[in-house]
Amino acid sequence: GAVVSQHPSWVICKSGTSVKIECRSLDFQATTMFWYRQFPKQSLMLMATSNEGSKATYEQGVEKDKFLINHASLTLSTLTVTSAHPEDSSFYICSGKRFGGLAGNNEQFFGPGTRLTVL
Amino acid sequence: AQSVTQPDIHITVSEGASLELRCNYSYGATPYLFWYVQSPGQGLQLLLKYFSGDTLVQGIKGFEAEFKRSQSSFNLRKPSVHWSDAAEYFCAVGMVDGGATNKLIFGTGTLLAVQP
C-alpha cells in the first residue's frame, strides 16, 4: 500500500514551453503533497507544500509563478513548469502524506520522480 | 537553522561486511528522524524512523539505526550487506508544526557501492 505514481517519468521540452507533471496517490488519500527538486548528486530540496483545496505554500526562493502547483483532489497534484528554461532541467519528485493517523507519525510516500530536460 | 549532515558522500563495502552510514542533525526540538533509500527508477523508500521511545530502531531489510541525542546523530547500520543494498541513502529530519510532521529536511545522501 501507499503507492505514489508520477507521470511522465521523463520529458524533454524546448525552451519557452510549459510542462505539466502529475503526481497521484494510488491507494490512499493524500491531504498534503510535497514537491521536491533534486540536482545530480545532491539532496532533495523542498519546493512547495500543497494541501488539497488550498493554495500551495512555496519555500523561500521558489518562484510560484514559474512552478504552478494544483492539488485539486485527495489523489492528484500537478506541477506545471511554465516557460521552461535549461536551468529548470532537474529531477522532480513528489510525495504524499496520508490523511489521518497519529500526530507526528506522518510518513511521506514518494513517487519515482520525473526527469525534466529543457533544450 | 535545521540541517542534516551526511559526512560520507560515497562508501564502498564488500558483500557480507558490516555497514554504518553516518548522519548528524541540527534541530532545536526533539527530532523526528528518518532514513530513506533511493534506487534508480524508484521512489524513496522508508527504511526506518524514530519519533520517541527506544533509541535503537529496527527497520526493513535488516537495517537499524540508533538515536544519540548527546551526539546529535542517527547512524544507520546493517550487520551484513547484500549486493542489492547498493543504492543512495538519505537521512532526514522532520520539522514539527502544530504536532504534525510537515516538512522533511534531507541530508546530501550517501552512495553505497557493494563489492562482490
CSV table of N, CA, C and O in Angstrom, one decimal, chain A residues 34 36 38 41-44 46 49 59 91 93 97 103-113, chain B residues 32 34 36 38 41-44 46 49 51 88 90 99-104 106-109 111:
chain,number,residue,atom,x,y,z
A,34,PHE,N,3.8,17.1,-1.4
A,34,PHE,CA,5.1,17.9,-1.4
A,34,PHE,C,5.7,17.7,-2.8
A,34,PHE,O,5.7,16.6,-3.4
A,36,TYR,N,9.5,18.2,-4.6
A,36,TYR,CA,10.9,18.3,-4.3
A,36,TYR,C,11.7,18.4,-5.7
A,36,TYR,O,11.2,17.9,-6.7
A,38,GLN,N,15.6,17.7,-7.2
A,38,GLN,CA,16.8,17.0,-6.9
A,38,GLN,C,17.8,17.3,-8.0
A,38,GLN,O,17.6,16.8,-9.1
A,41,LYS,N,23.6,14.3,-7.9
A,41,LYS,CA,24.5,14.1,-6.7
A,41,LYS,C,24.2,15.1,-5.6
A,41,LYS,O,25.1,15.4,-4.8
A,42,GLN,N,23.0,15.6,-5.5
A,42,GLN,CA,22.6,16.5,-4.4
A,42,GLN,C,21.4,16.0,-3.7
A,42,GLN,O,20.7,15.0,-4.1
A,43,SER,N,21.0,16.7,-2.7
A,43,SER,CA,19.9,16.3,-1.9
A,43,SER,C,18.6,16.7,-2.5
A,43,SER,O,18.5,17.4,-3.5
A,44,LEU,N,17.5,16.3,-1.9
A,44,LEU,CA,16.2,16.7,-2.3
A,44,LEU,C,15.9,18.1,-1.6
A,44,LEU,O,16.1,18.2,-0.4
A,46,LEU,N,13.0,20.8,-0.9
A,46,LEU,CA,11.6,21.0,-0.9
A,46,LEU,C,11.2,22.3,-1.6
A,46,LEU,O,11.8,23.4,-1.4
A,49,THR,N,4.6,22.9,-0.6
A,49,THR,CA,3.7,22.0,0.1
A,49,THR,C,2.3,22.4,-0.3
A,49,THR,O,2.0,23.6,-0.3
A,59,GLU,N,8.5,27.3,-0.8
A,59,GLU,CA,9.7,27.6,0.0
A,59,GLU,C,10.4,28.9,-0.5
A,59,GLU,O,10.2,29.3,-1.6
A,91,PHE,N,15.5,16.8,-11.6
A,91,PHE,CA,14.7,15.6,-11.3
A,91,PHE,C,13.6,16.1,-10.3
A,91,PHE,O,14.0,16.6,-9.2
A,93,ILE,N,10.5,15.3,-7.8
A,93,ILE,CA,9.9,14.2,-7.0
A,93,ILE,C,8.7,14.8,-6.2
A,93,ILE,O,8.8,15.8,-5.6
A,97,LYS,N,1.3,12.7,1.9
A,97,LYS,CA,1.2,12.4,3.3
A,97,LYS,C,-0.2,11.9,3.5
A,97,LYS,O,-1.2,12.5,3.1
A,103,ALA,N,-0.7,12.2,15.3
A,103,ALA,CA,0.1,13.4,15.1
A,103,ALA,C,1.6,13.0,15.2
A,103,ALA,O,2.0,12.4,16.1
A,104,GLY,N,2.4,13.5,14.3
A,104,GLY,CA,3.8,13.2,14.3
A,104,GLY,C,4.2,12.0,13.6
A,104,GLY,O,5.3,11.8,13.2
A,105,ASN,N,3.2,11.1,13.3
A,105,ASN,CA,3.5,9.8,12.7
A,105,ASN,C,3.1,10.0,11.2
A,105,ASN,O,2.3,9.1,10.7
A,106,ASN,N,3.6,11.0,10.6
A,106,ASN,CA,3.1,11.3,9.2
A,106,ASN,C,4.2,11.0,8.2
A,106,ASN,O,4.9,11.9,7.8
A,107,GLU,N,4.2,9.8,7.8
A,107,GLU,CA,5.2,9.4,6.9
A,107,GLU,C,4.9,9.9,5.5
A,107,GLU,O,3.7,9.9,5.1
A,108,GLN,N,5.9,10.3,4.7
A,108,GLN,CA,5.6,10.7,3.3
A,108,GLN,C,6.0,9.5,2.4
A,108,GLN,O,7.0,8.8,2.6
A,109,PHE,N,5.1,9.4,1.4
A,109,PHE,CA,5.4,8.3,0.4
A,109,PHE,C,5.7,9.0,-0.9
A,109,PHE,O,5.0,9.8,-1.4
A,110,PHE,N,6.8,8.5,-1.4
A,110,PHE,CA,7.4,9.2,-2.6
A,110,PHE,C,7.1,8.6,-3.9
A,110,PHE,O,7.1,7.4,-4.0
A,111,GLY,N,7.0,9.4,-4.9
A,111,GLY,CA,6.9,9.0,-6.3
A,111,GLY,C,8.2,8.7,-6.8
A,111,GLY,O,9.3,9.0,-6.2
A,112,PRO,N,8.3,8.0,-8.0
A,112,PRO,CA,9.6,7.6,-8.6
A,112,PRO,C,10.3,8.8,-9.2
A,112,PRO,O,11.5,8.6,-9.6
A,113,GLY,N,9.7,10.0,-9.4
A,113,GLY,CA,10.4,11.1,-9.9
A,113,GLY,C,10.2,11.3,-11.4
A,113,GLY,O,9.8,10.4,-12.1
B,32,TYR,N,12.3,14.3,14.7
B,32,TYR,CA,11.7,13.1,14.1
B,32,TYR,C,12.7,12.8,13.0
B,32,TYR,O,13.0,13.6,12.1
B,34,PHE,N,14.5,10.1,10.0
B,34,PHE,CA,14.1,9.1,9.0
B,34,PHE,C,15.4,8.7,8.3
B,34,PHE,O,16.3,9.5,8.1
B,36,TYR,N,15.9,7.1,4.4
B,36,TYR,CA,15.3,6.6,3.1
B,36,TYR,C,16.4,6.0,2.2
B,36,TYR,O,17.5,6.4,2.3
B,38,GLN,N,17.1,5.3,-1.9
B,38,GLN,CA,16.7,5.6,-3.3
B,38,GLN,C,17.4,4.8,-4.3
B,38,GLN,O,18.7,4.8,-4.4
B,41,GLY,N,15.3,4.8,-10.7
B,41,GLY,CA,13.9,4.5,-11.3
B,41,GLY,C,12.9,4.2,-10.2
B,41,GLY,O,11.7,3.9,-10.6
B,42,GLN,N,13.2,4.3,-9.0
B,42,GLN,CA,12.2,4.0,-7.9
B,42,GLN,C,12.2,5.2,-7.0
B,42,GLN,O,13.1,6.0,-6.9
B,43,GLY,N,11.0,5.3,-6.3
B,43,GLY,CA,10.9,6.4,-5.4
B,43,GLY,C,11.7,6.1,-4.1
B,43,GLY,O,12.1,5.0,-3.9
B,44,LEU,N,11.8,7.1,-3.3
B,44,LEU,CA,12.4,6.9,-2.0
B,44,LEU,C,11.6,6.0,-1.1
B,44,LEU,O,10.4,6.1,-1.1
B,46,LEU,N,11.1,4.3,2.7
B,46,LEU,CA,11.4,4.5,4.1
B,46,LEU,C,12.0,3.2,4.6
B,46,LEU,O,11.5,2.1,4.5
B,49,LYS,N,12.3,4.9,11.0
B,49,LYS,CA,12.0,6.2,11.5
B,49,LYS,C,12.1,6.2,13.1
B,49,LYS,O,11.9,5.2,13.7
B,51,PHE,N,10.7,8.4,16.3
B,51,PHE,CA,9.9,9.5,16.9
B,51,PHE,C,10.1,9.7,18.4
B,51,PHE,O,10.2,10.8,18.9
B,88,GLU,N,21.4,4.8,-3.0
B,88,GLU,CA,21.7,6.0,-2.3
B,88,GLU,C,20.8,6.1,-1.1
B,88,GLU,O,19.6,5.8,-1.1
B,90,PHE,N,19.5,8.4,2.2
B,90,PHE,CA,19.2,9.7,2.7
B,90,PHE,C,18.7,9.7,4.1
B,90,PHE,O,17.8,9.0,4.4
B,99,GLY,N,2.2,19.9,15.9
B,99,GLY,CA,2.0,18.5,16.3
B,99,GLY,C,2.1,17.5,15.2
B,99,GLY,O,2.1,16.3,15.4
B,100,ALA,N,2.2,17.9,14.0
B,100,ALA,CA,2.3,17.0,12.8
B,100,ALA,C,3.6,17.3,12.1
B,100,ALA,O,3.9,18.5,11.9
B,101,THR,N,4.2,16.3,11.7
B,101,THR,CA,5.4,16.4,10.9
B,101,THR,C,5.1,16.9,9.5
B,101,THR,O,4.4,16.2,8.7
B,102,ASN,N,5.5,18.1,9.1
B,102,ASN,CA,5.1,18.6,7.9
B,102,ASN,C,6.2,18.6,6.8
B,102,ASN,O,5.9,18.4,5.7
B,103,LYS,N,7.4,19.0,7.2
B,103,LYS,CA,8.4,19.1,6.2
B,103,LYS,C,9.6,18.2,6.6
B,103,LYS,O,9.9,17.9,7.7
B,104,LEU,N,10.2,17.7,5.5
B,104,LEU,CA,11.4,16.9,5.7
B,104,LEU,C,12.6,17.6,5.2
B,104,LEU,O,12.6,18.2,4.1
B,106,PHE,N,16.4,17.0,4.1
B,106,PHE,CA,17.2,15.9,3.8
B,106,PHE,C,18.7,16.2,3.8
B,106,PHE,O,19.1,17.3,3.6
B,107,GLY,N,19.5,15.2,4.2
B,107,GLY,CA,20.9,15.3,4.0
B,107,GLY,C,21.3,15.1,2.5
B,107,GLY,O,20.4,14.9,1.7
B,108,THR,N,22.6,15.2,2.2
B,108,THR,CA,23.0,15.2,0.8
B,108,THR,C,23.1,13.8,0.3
B,108,THR,O,23.4,13.6,-0.9
B,109,GLY,N,22.9,12.8,1.1
B,109,GLY,CA,22.9,11.5,0.7
B,109,GLY,C,24.3,10.8,0.7
B,109,GLY,O,25.3,11.4,0.6
B,111,LEU,N,26.1,7.5,-1.2
B,111,LEU,CA,26.0,6.5,-2.3
B,111,LEU,C,26.8,5.3,-1.8
B,111,LEU,O,28.0,5.3,-1.6
